[in-house]
Amino acid sequence: MELVTPEALGLHSGQLSRIGEHLRQRYIEPGKLPGSITLVARHGQVCLLDIAGERDLERGTPMTADTIFRLYSMSKPITSVALMTLFERGLFALDDPVHRFIPSWRGLAVRKAGAFPLFETVPCERPMTIRDLLRHTSGLTYDFLRESNIDYAYRKLQVGNPAPGYTLQDMVDQLAQLPLEFSPGSHWNYSLATDVLGHLIEVLSGQTLPEYLQQTLFEPLGMVDTAFNIAPDKVDRLASCYERDAAKKLVLNDDGQDSQFRDRVFWSGGGGLLSTVSDYYRFCQMLLGGGSLDGERVIGSRTLEYMTANHLPGGVDLSAIAMGSFSETQYEGVGFGLGFASKIDQVKNGNPASHGSFFWGGLASTLFWVDPAEELVVIFMTQLMPSSTFNLRGQLEALVYAALD
């Protein structure tokens, strides 16, 4: 990856260097983060690639530019873009009911009372649509939210958990037997919705999700290290993943040399991809470039512009409609489109990224954002779960925008 001087791109090198200083002094050296890579690019050129710490604490392996990370929910924008390439082929409409493509979901209902397995339900006010899945207004949830009788049922049945032999079809069949948290369109809730989009890609394309992503996105964009499973010849590059124990000490969550990301057949479009900072940068640069990169067009510019607009009912921000206390964003001043959060009110949000910038993060504390107004891409890769441990996004926004001339 070729770097240019920050000044050539309208950034101040002294201020930009504070990003690495901040991460080392506040997080790496005190043992709060094992390691990190931070990329800043503007006008299609990279001016910062800060590499710090270790990718494997137990083995003392240093972080390197080609380290492979767990994207977790940074998989969601990739899957959402892939689905919308099928929209561009006329294979579905955003307001098509999901049960058109998953017939077993025709009778979905909303929980009124009761707990698993004895739920009292009422009919949905309207059917769930594909738009609902893309913008997380479907009524689905996640097992780890631990806020309702529905997510308890997900945990009890292990819905969406990649056990050996578990598939997207298994997940869809389980969800057909469970009620929704709310009637589709009435609230926003972080959920397995993007995993369902992965299943829809398979139904609509006739290919497996890995095949479709490889053909439609990864190969045209030159994303050579992005996949659902770690290849045997790349195991040595996979970062180990960590969490903090009761004493706030880093302990191993998933060993990079013996990872759960091997030989899985549950292809989680919502959280299952592995990638590198250079691969994800190529994806982000495609987004900034209106769907094209290096002469390869993978999606239309108007489609991307539509996806990154705020699709929440009435144009509200997430604070007005969201259920649940966790997602990969704060809610104030943030809208949500078709697979991306978007900045709709800088002042209310409290961070300086431009109006219309779009972004998301992942459970292992990774994050990215694309700022079309400044032609800016920022990617942060690390390996600490959960992402709610530190407010890294707000800190990085302050540091990056202070460097703009």
Tab-separated table of C-alpha atoms in Angstrom:
chain	number	residue	atom	x	y	z
A	1	MET	CA	0.000	0.000	0.000
A	2	GLU	CA	1.664	3.214	-1.205
A	3	LEU	CA	1.509	6.172	1.196
A	4	VAL	CA	1.671	9.878	0.400
A	5	THR	CA	2.359	12.755	2.767
A	6	PRO	CA	-0.673	14.057	4.663
A	7	GLU	CA	0.016	17.587	3.413
A	8	ALA	CA	-0.407	16.397	-0.188
A	9	LEU	CA	-4.002	15.540	0.738
A	10	GLY	CA	-4.821	18.583	2.844
A	11	LEU	CA	-4.069	17.087	6.257
A	12	HIS	CA	-1.558	18.163	8.902
A	13	SER	CA	1.044	15.450	9.564
A	14	GLY	CA	1.787	16.566	13.123
A	15	GLN	CA	-1.847	16.352	14.155
A	16	LEU	CA	-2.352	13.083	12.290
A	17	SER	CA	0.574	11.512	14.136
A	18	ARG	CA	-1.338	12.040	17.373
A	19	ILE	CA	-3.586	9.138	16.407
A	20	GLY	CA	-0.778	6.632	16.866
A	21	GLU	CA	0.488	8.401	19.985
A	22	HIS	CA	-2.993	8.352	21.503
A	23	LEU	CA	-3.540	4.654	20.794
A	24	ARG	CA	-0.160	3.607	22.142
A	25	GLN	CA	-0.259	5.758	25.284
A	26	ARG	CA	-3.918	5.198	26.178
A	27	TYR	CA	-4.567	1.662	24.955
A	28	ILE	CA	-1.647	-0.454	23.707
A	29	GLU	CA	0.998	0.233	26.372
A	30	PRO	CA	-1.469	0.020	29.335
A	31	GLY	CA	-2.673	-3.353	28.014
A	32	LYS	CA	-6.204	-2.251	27.145
A	33	LEU	CA	-5.845	-3.289	23.494
A	34	PRO	CA	-3.556	-6.022	22.151
A	35	GLY	CA	-2.839	-4.168	18.916
A	36	SER	CA	-4.349	-2.033	16.185
A	37	ILE	CA	-4.083	-0.766	12.632
A	38	THR	CA	-5.448	2.649	11.680
A	39	LEU	CA	-5.805	3.743	8.066
A	40	VAL	CA	-6.640	7.269	6.905
A	41	ALA	CA	-7.093	8.019	3.201
A	42	ARG	CA	-8.270	11.080	1.310
A	43	HIS	CA	-8.878	11.705	-2.394
A	44	GLY	CA	-8.163	8.023	-3.051
A	45	GLN	CA	-4.699	7.980	-1.475
A	46	VAL	CA	-3.536	6.643	1.880
A	47	CYS	CA	-1.671	9.085	4.119
A	48	LEU	CA	-1.660	7.153	7.409
A	49	LEU	CA	-1.167	3.464	8.126
A	50	ASP	CA	-0.411	3.240	11.830
A	51	ILE	CA	0.445	-0.281	13.059
A	52	ALA	CA	0.802	-0.878	16.802
A	53	GLY	CA	1.021	-3.686	19.325
A	54	GLU	CA	0.654	-7.412	18.742
A	55	ARG	CA	-1.723	-9.663	16.867
A	56	ASP	CA	-1.022	-12.570	19.246
A	57	LEU	CA	-0.082	-11.825	22.855
A	58	GLU	CA	0.572	-15.429	23.839
A	59	ARG	CA	3.132	-15.931	21.066
A	60	GLY	CA	4.453	-12.368	21.024
A	61	THR	CA	3.643	-11.963	17.329
A	62	PRO	CA	3.731	-8.299	16.236
A	63	MET	CA	0.892	-6.674	14.353
A	64	THR	CA	1.637	-6.404	10.628
A	65	ALA	CA	-0.108	-4.695	7.722
A	66	ASP	CA	-1.350	-8.031	6.328
A	67	THR	CA	-2.916	-9.224	9.603
A	68	ILE	CA	-6.355	-10.827	9.135
A	69	PHE	CA	-9.106	-9.651	11.509
A	70	ARG	CA	-12.614	-10.763	12.439
A	71	LEU	CA	-14.974	-8.203	10.906
A	72	TYR	CA	-18.056	-9.319	12.815
A	73	SER	CA	-20.696	-6.666	12.033
A	74	MET	CA	-18.473	-4.869	9.536
A	75	SER	CA	-19.611	-7.799	7.376
A	76	LYS	CA	-23.082	-6.194	7.228
A	77	PRO	CA	-22.299	-3.424	4.706
A	78	ILE	CA	-20.657	-5.993	2.407
A	79	THR	CA	-23.697	-8.296	2.491
A	80	SER	CA	-26.084	-5.365	2.066
A	81	VAL	CA	-24.231	-4.108	-1.020
A	82	ALA	CA	-24.229	-7.639	-2.435
A	83	LEU	CA	-27.993	-7.931	-1.984
A	84	MET	CA	-28.555	-4.593	-3.682
A	85	THR	CA	-26.701	-5.770	-6.774
A	86	LEU	CA	-29.595	-8.229	-7.117
A	87	PHE	CA	-32.023	-5.324	-6.650
A	88	GLU	CA	-30.303	-3.673	-9.620
A	89	ARG	CA	-31.086	-6.802	-11.656
A	90	GLY	CA	-34.801	-6.432	-10.898
A	91	LEU	CA	-34.997	-9.622	-8.829
A	92	PHE	CA	-36.884	-8.018	-5.931
A	93	ALA	CA	-38.403	-4.758	-4.742
A	94	LEU	CA	-37.518	-3.254	-1.374
A	95	ASP	CA	-41.121	-3.405	-0.223
A	96	ASP	CA	-41.623	-7.007	-1.265
A	97	PRO	CA	-42.768	-9.081	1.738
A	98	VAL	CA	-40.024	-11.379	2.967
A	99	HIS	CA	-42.438	-14.325	2.907
A	100	ARG	CA	-42.457	-14.072	-0.894
A	101	PHE	CA	-38.967	-15.594	-0.774
A	102	ILE	CA	-39.222	-17.435	2.574
A	103	PRO	CA	-42.721	-18.987	2.455
A	104	SER	CA	-42.471	-20.393	6.001
A	105	TRP	CA	-42.432	-16.796	7.293
A	106	ARG	CA	-45.926	-15.975	5.989
A	107	GLY	CA	-47.468	-16.493	9.435
A	108	LEU	CA	-44.978	-14.492	11.525
A	109	ALA	CA	-46.593	-12.801	14.529
A	110	VAL	CA	-45.593	-10.416	17.332
A	111	ARG	CA	-45.176	-11.432	20.963
A	112	LYS	CA	-47.903	-10.027	23.199
A	113	ALA	CA	-47.104	-11.936	26.407
A	114	GLY	CA	-45.554	-15.139	27.701
A	115	ALA	CA	-42.109	-16.675	27.553
A	116	PHE	CA	-40.448	-19.462	25.616
A	117	PRO	CA	-41.897	-21.875	24.679
A	118	LEU	CA	-45.385	-20.556	25.518
A	119	PHE	CA	-45.851	-17.246	23.738
A	120	GLU	CA	-49.091	-15.342	23.282
A	121	THR	CA	-48.975	-13.506	19.964
A	122	VAL	CA	-50.911	-11.047	17.834
A	123	PRO	CA	-50.742	-10.603	14.036
A	124	CYS	CA	-48.231	-8.159	12.561
A	125	GLU	CA	-49.677	-4.813	11.539
A	126	ARG	CA	-48.086	-5.385	8.152
A	127	PRO	CA	-45.749	-8.011	6.646
A	128	MET	CA	-41.989	-7.751	7.091
A	129	THR	CA	-40.325	-6.350	3.964
A	130	ILE	CA	-36.806	-6.608	2.568
A	131	ARG	CA	-36.383	-2.915	3.383
A	132	ASP	CA	-37.106	-3.805	7.032
A	133	LEU	CA	-34.277	-6.347	7.002
A	134	LEU	CA	-31.832	-3.879	5.462
A	135	ARG	CA	-32.604	-1.106	7.966
A	136	HIS	CA	-33.145	-3.318	11.069
A	137	THR	CA	-36.853	-2.543	11.479
A	138	SER	CA	-37.830	-6.196	10.956
A	139	GLY	CA	-38.796	-7.163	14.520
A	140	LEU	CA	-35.928	-9.671	14.763
A	141	THR	CA	-33.300	-9.465	17.507
A	142	TYR	CA	-29.959	-10.900	18.714
A	143	ASP	CA	-29.424	-13.493	21.419
A	144	PHE	CA	-26.715	-11.471	23.190
A	145	LEU	CA	-28.874	-8.394	23.818
A	146	ARG	CA	-30.390	-10.026	26.930
A	147	GLU	CA	-33.313	-7.620	27.120
A	148	SER	CA	-36.420	-9.654	26.280
A	149	ASN	CA	-38.161	-13.016	26.275
A	150	ILE	CA	-37.492	-13.229	22.543
A	151	ASP	CA	-33.722	-12.956	22.773
A	152	TYR	CA	-33.893	-15.532	25.588
A	153	ALA	CA	-35.586	-17.899	23.136
A	154	TYR	CA	-32.798	-17.220	20.623
A	155	ARG	CA	-30.235	-18.203	23.275
A	156	LYS	CA	-32.206	-21.287	24.313
A	157	LEU	CA	-32.431	-22.524	20.723
A	158	GLN	CA	-28.953	-21.251	19.748
A	159	VAL	CA	-30.427	-19.288	16.842
A	160	GLY	CA	-27.679	-17.979	14.587
A	161	ASN	CA	-24.832	-19.621	16.487
A	162	PRO	CA	-22.338	-21.439	14.231
A	163	ALA	CA	-22.458	-24.956	15.670
A	164	PRO	CA	-20.935	-27.704	13.474
A	165	GLY	CA	-23.197	-28.339	10.503
A	166	TYR	CA	-25.504	-25.375	11.265
A	167	THR	CA	-26.614	-23.486	8.139
A	168	LEU	CA	-28.512	-20.366	7.103
A	169	GLN	CA	-31.493	-22.588	6.274
A	170	ASP	CA	-31.449	-23.925	9.840
A	171	MET	CA	-31.542	-20.350	11.165
A	172	VAL	CA	-34.426	-19.365	8.887
A	173	ASP	CA	-36.395	-22.469	9.924
A	174	GLN	CA	-35.893	-21.656	13.626
A	175	LEU	CA	-36.963	-18.033	13.172
A	176	ALA	CA	-40.153	-19.177	11.431
A	177	GLN	CA	-41.216	-20.745	14.761
A	178	LEU	CA	-40.605	-17.656	16.930
A	179	PRO	CA	-42.529	-14.397	17.343
A	180	LEU	CA	-41.120	-10.978	16.523
A	181	GLU	CA	-40.200	-8.317	19.074
A	182	PHE	CA	-42.496	-5.775	17.391
A	183	SER	CA	-44.519	-5.239	14.266
A	184	PRO	CA	-42.171	-4.560	11.328
A	185	GLY	CA	-41.475	-0.894	10.685
A	186	SER	CA	-42.553	0.331	14.120
A	187	HIS	CA	-39.130	0.239	15.825
A	188	TRP	CA	-35.410	-0.227	15.108
A	189	ASN	CA	-33.579	-3.122	16.748
A	190	TYR	CA	-30.105	-4.532	16.062
A	191	SER	CA	-30.618	-8.083	14.886
A	192	LEU	CA	-29.907	-11.153	12.776
A	193	ALA	CA	-31.609	-9.382	9.858
A	194	THR	CA	-28.433	-9.204	7.759
A	195	ASP	CA	-27.910	-12.952	8.184
A	196	VAL	CA	-31.381	-13.348	6.683
A	197	LEU	CA	-30.241	-11.125	3.797
A	198	GLY	CA	-27.430	-13.629	3.221
A	199	HIS	CA	-30.048	-16.372	2.896
A	200	LEU	CA	-32.032	-14.212	0.461
A	201	ILE	CA	-28.901	-13.737	-1.665
A	202	GLU	CA	-28.694	-17.516	-1.951
A	203	VAL	CA	-32.389	-17.827	-2.838
A	204	LEU	CA	-32.279	-15.029	-5.425
A	205	SER	CA	-28.923	-15.825	-7.028
A	206	GLY	CA	-28.973	-19.611	-6.924
A	207	GLN	CA	-25.437	-19.535	-5.529
A	208	THR	CA	-24.039	-19.971	-2.050
A	209	LEU	CA	-23.343	-16.735	-0.216
A	210	PRO	CA	-19.530	-17.235	-0.379
A	211	GLU	CA	-19.751	-17.880	-4.128
A	212	TYR	CA	-21.857	-14.801	-4.765
A	213	LEU	CA	-19.685	-12.495	-2.652
A	214	GLN	CA	-16.529	-13.805	-4.324
A	215	GLN	CA	-17.905	-13.354	-7.830
A	216	THR	CA	-19.682	-10.042	-7.318
A	217	LEU	CA	-17.440	-8.156	-4.866
A	218	PHE	CA	-14.236	-9.815	-3.721
A	219	GLU	CA	-12.798	-10.799	-7.101
A	220	PRO	CA	-13.662	-7.572	-8.975
A	221	LEU	CA	-12.373	-5.431	-6.080
A	222	GLY	CA	-9.208	-7.450	-5.516
A	223	MET	CA	-10.186	-8.380	-1.946
A	224	VAL	CA	-7.868	-11.392	-1.815
A	225	ASP	CA	-7.984	-12.086	1.941
A	226	THR	CA	-11.710	-11.706	2.673
A	227	ALA	CA	-13.639	-14.914	3.399
A	228	PHE	CA	-15.823	-16.718	5.946
A	229	ASN	CA	-13.159	-19.274	6.881
A	230	ILE	CA	-9.424	-18.870	7.359
A	231	ALA	CA	-7.459	-20.673	4.651
A	232	PRO	CA	-4.759	-23.069	5.948
A	233	ASP	CA	-1.974	-21.057	4.303
A	234	LYS	CA	-3.186	-17.853	6.016
A	235	VAL	CA	-3.635	-19.119	9.593
A	236	ASP	CA	-0.377	-17.524	10.729
A	237	ARG	CA	-1.763	-14.089	9.785
A	238	LEU	CA	-5.044	-14.360	11.723
A	239	ALA	CA	-5.029	-12.180	14.850
A	240	SER	CA	-6.025	-13.739	18.131
A	241	CYS	CA	-9.109	-12.170	19.683
A	242	TYR	CA	-9.379	-11.074	23.320
A	243	GLU	CA	-11.795	-9.939	25.997
A	244	ARG	CA	-11.298	-8.507	29.475
A	245	ASP	CA	-11.774	-10.524	32.656
A	246	ALA	CA	-13.148	-9.202	35.952
A	247	ALA	CA	-9.743	-7.675	36.742
A	248	LYS	CA	-9.762	-5.903	33.320
A	249	LYS	CA	-6.904	-8.087	32.106
A	250	LEU	CA	-6.855	-9.269	28.493
A	251	VAL	CA	-7.702	-12.968	28.179
A	252	LEU	CA	-7.980	-15.088	25.059
A	253	ASN	CA	-11.404	-15.264	23.392
A	254	ASP	CA	-10.470	-16.982	20.117
A	255	ASP	CA	-6.963	-18.251	19.338
A	256	GLY	CA	-5.820	-17.166	15.906
A	257	GLN	CA	-3.881	-20.410	15.459
A	258	ASP	CA	-6.851	-22.586	16.489
A	259	SER	CA	-9.795	-20.398	15.579
A	260	GLN	CA	-13.507	-21.117	15.375
A	261	PHE	CA	-13.326	-19.470	11.921
A	262	ARG	CA	-12.449	-22.754	10.237
A	263	ASP	CA	-14.568	-25.151	8.178
A	264	ARG	CA	-17.865	-23.457	9.055
A	265	VAL	CA	-20.940	-23.825	6.855
A	266	PHE	CA	-22.957	-21.125	8.627
A	267	TRP	CA	-22.064	-18.171	6.417
A	268	SER	CA	-23.067	-15.233	8.546
A	269	GLY	CA	-23.577	-12.229	6.297
A	270	GLY	CA	-24.151	-10.213	9.439
A	271	GLY	CA	-20.977	-11.121	11.274
A	272	GLY	CA	-18.932	-13.938	9.786
A	273	LEU	CA	-16.302	-12.449	7.488
A	274	LEU	CA	-12.560	-12.195	7.987
A	275	SER	CA	-10.548	-9.493	6.231
A	276	THR	CA	-7.490	-7.242	6.227
A	277	VAL	CA	-7.236	-3.471	6.426
A	278	SER	CA	-6.117	-3.323	2.784
A	279	ASP	CA	-9.060	-5.432	1.579
A	280	TYR	CA	-11.571	-3.398	3.553
A	281	TYR	CA	-9.995	-0.207	2.269
A	282	ARG	CA	-10.653	-1.382	-1.282
A	283	PHE	CA	-14.296	-1.967	-0.350
A	284	CYS	CA	-14.561	1.496	1.251
A	285	GLN	CA	-12.830	3.186	-1.671
A	286	MET	CA	-15.367	1.541	-3.963
A	287	LEU	CA	-18.141	3.032	-1.811
A	288	LEU	CA	-16.541	6.466	-1.976
A	289	GLY	CA	-16.037	6.040	-5.719
A	290	GLY	CA	-19.737	5.556	-6.358
A	291	GLY	CA	-19.594	1.801	-6.849
A	292	SER	CA	-16.420	1.551	-8.928
A	293	LEU	CA	-12.751	0.879	-8.201
A	294	ASP	CA	-9.870	0.663	-10.663
A	295	GLY	CA	-12.278	0.523	-13.581
A	296	GLU	CA	-14.408	-2.260	-12.070
A	297	ARG	CA	-18.006	-1.276	-11.382
A	298	VAL	CA	-19.817	-3.499	-8.884
A	299	ILE	CA	-22.908	-1.382	-8.104
A	300	GLY	CA	-24.454	1.825	-9.377
A	301	SER	CA	-23.675	5.215	-7.848
A	302	ARG	CA	-27.365	6.129	-7.482
A	303	THR	CA	-28.034	2.839	-5.709
A	304	LEU	CA	-25.232	3.540	-3.207
A	305	GLU	CA	-26.442	7.089	-2.675
A	306	TYR	CA	-29.905	5.700	-1.962
A	307	MET	CA	-28.517	3.075	0.434
A	308	THR	CA	-26.634	5.600	2.549
A	309	ALA	CA	-29.593	7.982	2.922
A	310	ASN	CA	-31.654	7.843	6.114
A	311	HIS	CA	-34.515	5.349	5.658
A	312	LEU	CA	-35.925	5.519	9.181
A	313	PRO	CA	-39.672	6.324	9.176
A	314	GLY	CA	-40.300	10.061	9.196
A	315	GLY	CA	-36.597	10.833	8.824
A	316	VAL	CA	-36.017	10.535	12.593
A	317	ASP	CA	-32.723	9.584	14.200
A	318	LEU	CA	-32.164	6.305	16.035
A	319	SER	CA	-32.811	7.841	19.449
A	320	ALA	CA	-36.475	8.282	18.472
A	321	ILE	CA	-37.098	4.737	17.268
A	322	ALA	CA	-34.471	2.319	18.580
A	323	MET	CA	-35.149	-0.470	21.038
A	324	GLY	CA	-32.326	-2.084	22.965
A	325	SER	CA	-29.288	-0.575	24.593
A	326	PHE	CA	-26.590	-1.877	22.229
A	327	SER	CA	-25.608	-1.592	18.605
A	328	GLU	CA	-22.479	-0.430	16.788
A	329	THR	CA	-23.408	3.247	17.036
A	330	GLN	CA	-24.714	5.854	19.403
A	331	TYR	CA	-28.272	6.849	18.552
A	332	GLU	CA	-28.357	10.660	18.778
A	333	GLY	CA	-27.955	12.408	15.431
A	334	VAL	CA	-27.614	9.102	13.559
A	335	GLY	CA	-29.944	7.754	10.909
A	336	PHE	CA	-29.943	4.356	9.287
A	337	GLY	CA	-30.135	3.422	5.638
A	338	LEU	CA	-29.896	0.132	3.800
A	339	GLY	CA	-26.977	-1.485	5.604
A	340	PHE	CA	-25.238	1.656	6.864
A	341	ALA	CA	-25.650	4.152	9.676
A	342	SER	CA	-25.403	7.769	8.542
A	343	LYS	CA	-24.644	11.082	10.236
A	344	ILE	CA	-27.712	13.329	9.996
A	345	ASP	CA	-27.044	15.849	12.792
A	346	GLN	CA	-23.429	16.585	13.763
A	347	VAL	CA	-24.328	18.772	16.733
A	348	LYS	CA	-26.770	16.301	18.240
A	349	ASN	CA	-24.331	13.484	17.567
A	350	GLY	CA	-21.457	15.281	19.290
A	351	ASN	CA	-18.776	14.185	16.803
A	352	PRO	CA	-17.412	16.134	13.814
A	353	ALA	CA	-17.757	13.786	10.809
A	354	SER	CA	-19.633	15.483	7.984
A	355	HIS	CA	-23.368	15.319	7.463
A	356	GLY	CA	-23.950	12.356	5.170
A	357	SER	CA	-20.910	10.367	6.264
A	358	PHE	CA	-21.768	6.696	6.710
A	359	PHE	CA	-20.257	4.016	8.865
A	360	TRP	CA	-20.479	0.895	10.997
A	361	GLY	CA	-18.387	-1.199	13.378
A	362	GLY	CA	-17.820	-4.747	14.562
A	363	LEU	CA	-18.036	-6.691	17.814
A	364	ALA	CA	-14.233	-6.935	18.121
A	365	SER	CA	-14.004	-3.091	18.294
A	366	THR	CA	-13.284	-2.571	14.586
A	367	LEU	CA	-14.851	0.417	12.836
A	368	PHE	CA	-14.882	2.377	9.593
A	369	TRP	CA	-16.444	5.459	8.142
A	370	VAL	CA	-16.663	7.059	4.713
A	371	ASP	CA	-17.084	10.841	4.454
A	372	PRO	CA	-18.061	11.796	0.885
A	373	ALA	CA	-17.954	15.553	1.630
A	374	GLU	CA	-14.269	15.328	2.577
A	375	GLU	CA	-13.483	12.360	0.259
A	376	LEU	CA	-12.218	10.637	3.401
A	377	VAL	CA	-11.971	6.979	4.448
A	378	VAL	CA	-10.982	5.878	7.957
A	379	ILE	CA	-10.589	2.238	9.033
A	380	PHE	CA	-9.643	0.960	12.478
A	381	MET	CA	-8.848	-2.707	13.023
A	382	THR	CA	-8.250	-4.409	16.357
A	383	GLN	CA	-9.272	-7.548	18.279
A	384	LEU	CA	-11.059	-6.764	21.545
A	385	MET	CA	-14.573	-7.911	22.445
A	386	PRO	CA	-17.070	-6.377	23.000
A	387	SER	CA	-16.981	-3.168	21.004
A	388	SER	CA	-18.782	-1.276	23.783
A	389	THR	CA	-15.646	-1.486	25.979
A	390	PHE	CA	-14.226	1.876	24.827
A	391	ASN	CA	-15.568	4.865	22.870
A	392	LEU	CA	-12.907	4.571	20.205
A	393	ARG	CA	-15.036	5.941	17.385
A	394	GLY	CA	-15.625	9.316	19.030
A	395	GLN	CA	-11.949	9.669	19.945
A	396	LEU	CA	-10.766	8.804	16.450
A	397	GLU	CA	-13.234	11.206	14.838
A	398	ALA	CA	-11.888	14.055	16.955
A	399	LEU	CA	-8.279	13.216	16.097
A	400	VAL	CA	-8.844	12.759	12.352
A	401	TYR	CA	-10.913	15.900	11.757
A	402	ALA	CA	-8.484	18.019	13.767
A	403	ALA	CA	-5.885	17.135	11.126
A	404	LEU	CA	-7.901	18.544	8.220
A	405	ASP	CA	-6.610	21.893	6.937
